[in-house]
Steps between C-alpha positions, in 0.01 A plus 500: 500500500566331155874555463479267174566755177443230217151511534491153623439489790241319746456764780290828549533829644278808576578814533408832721293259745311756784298431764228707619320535857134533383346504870273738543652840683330622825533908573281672817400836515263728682236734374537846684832454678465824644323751621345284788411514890493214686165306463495591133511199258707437213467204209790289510496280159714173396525556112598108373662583121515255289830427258514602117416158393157510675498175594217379767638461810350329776541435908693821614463640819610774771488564852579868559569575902374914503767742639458547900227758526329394189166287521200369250233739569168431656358535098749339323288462186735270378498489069687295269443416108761205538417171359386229827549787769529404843559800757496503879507832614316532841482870671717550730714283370892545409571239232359476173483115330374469117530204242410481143574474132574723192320323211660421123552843302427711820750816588437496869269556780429681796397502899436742712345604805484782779763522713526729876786653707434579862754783519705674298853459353648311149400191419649235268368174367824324305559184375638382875158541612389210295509240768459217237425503085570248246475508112523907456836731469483717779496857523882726527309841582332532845146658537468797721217725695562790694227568762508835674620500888205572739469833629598605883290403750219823611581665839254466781200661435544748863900567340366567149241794597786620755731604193274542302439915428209656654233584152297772507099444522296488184202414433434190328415463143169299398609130400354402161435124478487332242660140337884444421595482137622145456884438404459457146704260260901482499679316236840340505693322273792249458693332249763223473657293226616154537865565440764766588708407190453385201664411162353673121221282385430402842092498608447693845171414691372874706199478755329822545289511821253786596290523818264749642606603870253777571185504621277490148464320211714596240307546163615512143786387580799454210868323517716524195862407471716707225775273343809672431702476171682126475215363716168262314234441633429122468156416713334668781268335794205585453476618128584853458478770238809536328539857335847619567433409877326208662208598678225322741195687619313373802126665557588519858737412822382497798653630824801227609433299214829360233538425156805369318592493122760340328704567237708319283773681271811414283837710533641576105753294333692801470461654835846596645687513821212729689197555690142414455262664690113535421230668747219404567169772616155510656232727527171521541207718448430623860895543600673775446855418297665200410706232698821311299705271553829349339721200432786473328702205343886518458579354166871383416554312149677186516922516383562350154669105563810461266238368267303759445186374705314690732509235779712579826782279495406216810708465810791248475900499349561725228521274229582570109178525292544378134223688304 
C-alpha cells in the first residue's frame, strides 16, 4: 500500500483484489432413480458447467468407477454434445472415462449413457468415485438410484399345488387372439442450473433435457420454461419463442430418444436475499398431462465495503480504507 499522503509518492496500490475458480463444475445424476427392478436401466449423465465468464476451456477429463452392483449396459447408446468428445463406455463395464472441451462463450455440456444394476438396493455415485479428473470442480452432492429388491424365490412346483386351495371346475372361456397394444410414448423431464448461488446481476446458465422412455414416438411435442419475476431471459439454445415463456416445439421424439435446451438468464440488480426458482414443462400431443421440472438459484447480495462498493471485501488483515 501507498502510505505516502502528499501525493508524491512513487508506489501503487489496488484495492478489493479477488480471485475466482473459473473451472468448469462437474454434478452426476440419474434419470428415473426409482421405481426400478433389477435389470431395468437408468441414464446416468456427467453435466460439465461451465463458469460465468464463459471462457473456452479445454483438456478436462473424468474417470468415474460405478457403485458395486452398477454396470454400462449392453446398449449403452452413449450421447454427448461436448466439444472433442471422447467416451469409453463398454457394456458390462464398471468405469466410465470421458475427455473433452467446453468452447469460448459456451454454458456447459453434457454426457450420458445407460446404466444397469443386477439387484436391488441404493446406489450412490459421489465425487469419491471419481478415480482420477483434472481441470473440473468436482461435485459435493452424491447421485443416487434405488432399484427394487427381487422378489422371494417360487416354491416347488409339487409344494405350490399342495397348498394351494382346491378350485372348483368351470368350463373354460373361448380365448380371443389378437395383437398387444404397443407401450406408447412416456416423457420425462429434467432441469439444472449451473450454480446453487448466486449474487444480483449475476447470469445463470439452465439445461433443460427431455427424453422419450416409452415405447412410441412422441409427436407434437412442446417444452417451455416460465421465468419468474427478477429472472431475464438472455439467450436460449436453440432459438426459442419468447412470449412471456420460452418455448421449443419439436415435430416428434421418438421412443428413448434426448434433447437438451439451454438457457441463459440474468438475476435483477435489485433482487434481494431470496429464492429463484423457474419450472420448466413438456407435453405432447399423444400424452396425456404434462411433466415439469425445477431449479432454483439462491441469491445473496454482496455487504456494502466501508466505501460504499458492492465488492466483497478480499481475504487478508483488516486494514483501514481511506475513501
Amino acid at each position: 500500500f501507498n502510505l505516502e499522503e502528499s501525493g508524491t509518492g512513487n508506489d501503487s496500490a489496488i484495492d478489493n483484489l479477488a480471485v475466482y475458480d473459473v473451472s468448469p463444475t462437474l454434478a452426476k445424476s440419474f434419470s428415473p432413480s426409482a421405481g426400478l427392478s433389477a435389470g431395468e436401466r437408468t441414464r446416468l449423465t456427467f453435466t460439465i458447467a461451465n463458469s460465468e465468464e464463459r471462457g473456452a476451456k479445454a483438456g478436462w477429463a473424468i474417470d468415474d468407477a460405478l457403485p458395486a452392483g452398477l454396470a454400462v449396459a449392453g446398449e449403452p447408446a452413449v450421447s454427448t454434445d461436448c466439444t472433442s468428445p471422447s467416451v469409453t463406455a463398454a457394456p458390462g463395464a464398471t468405469t466410465v472415462a470421458a475427455v473433452g472441451s467446453l468452447a469460448e462463450g459456451s454454458g456447459g455440456c453434457e454426457i450420458s449413457l445407460w446404466v444397469v444394476a443386477s439387484g436391488g438396493g441404493t446406489f450412490s455415485n459421489c465425487a469419491t468415485n471419481l478415480a482420477a479428473s483434472s481441470g473440473l470442480i468436482l461435485p459435493t452432492a452424491c447421485a443416487q438410484v434405488t432399484y427394487a429388491a427381487a422378489p422371494a424365490a417360487a416354491p416347488p412346483a409339487a409344494e405350490a399345488a399342495r397348498k394351494a386351495p382346491r378350485a372348483k371346475h368351470r368350463p373354460r372361456k373361448p380365448q380371443k387372439h389378437g395383437k398387444a397394444k404397443p407401450a406408447g410414448p412416456r416423457l420425462a423431464i429434467a432441469k439444472k442450473a449451473s450454480t446453487g448461488f448466486a449474487r444480483p446481476s449475476a447470469v445463470v446458465a439452465y439445461a433443460i433435457t427431455v427424453w422419450n422412455k416409452g415405447g412410441g414416438s412422441a409427436r407434437g411435442v412442446k417444452v417451455c420454461d416460465q421465468p419468474p419475476r427478477g429472472l431475464t431471459i438472455l439467450r436460449s439454445e436453440p432459438p426459442a419463442s419468447a412470449k412471456g415463456s420460452t418455448c421449443w416445439r419439436l415435430k416428434s421424439l421418438a421412443a428413448g430418444g434426448k434433447r437438451t435446451f439451454r438457457l441463459t438468464a440474468q438475476i435483477a440488480p435489485t433482487f434481494g436475499a431470496a429464492t429463484v426458482r423457474n419450472v420448466a414443462t413438456v407435453g405432447a400431443a399423444n400424452v396425456s398431462g404434462a411433466r415439469t421440472a425445477s431449479a432454483k438459484v439462491r441469491v445473496r447480495p454482496l455487504p456494502a465495503t466501508a466505501c460504499g462498493s458492492s465488492l466483497s471485501r478480499p481475504l487478508g488483515p483488516r486494514i483501514a480504507l481511506r475513501c
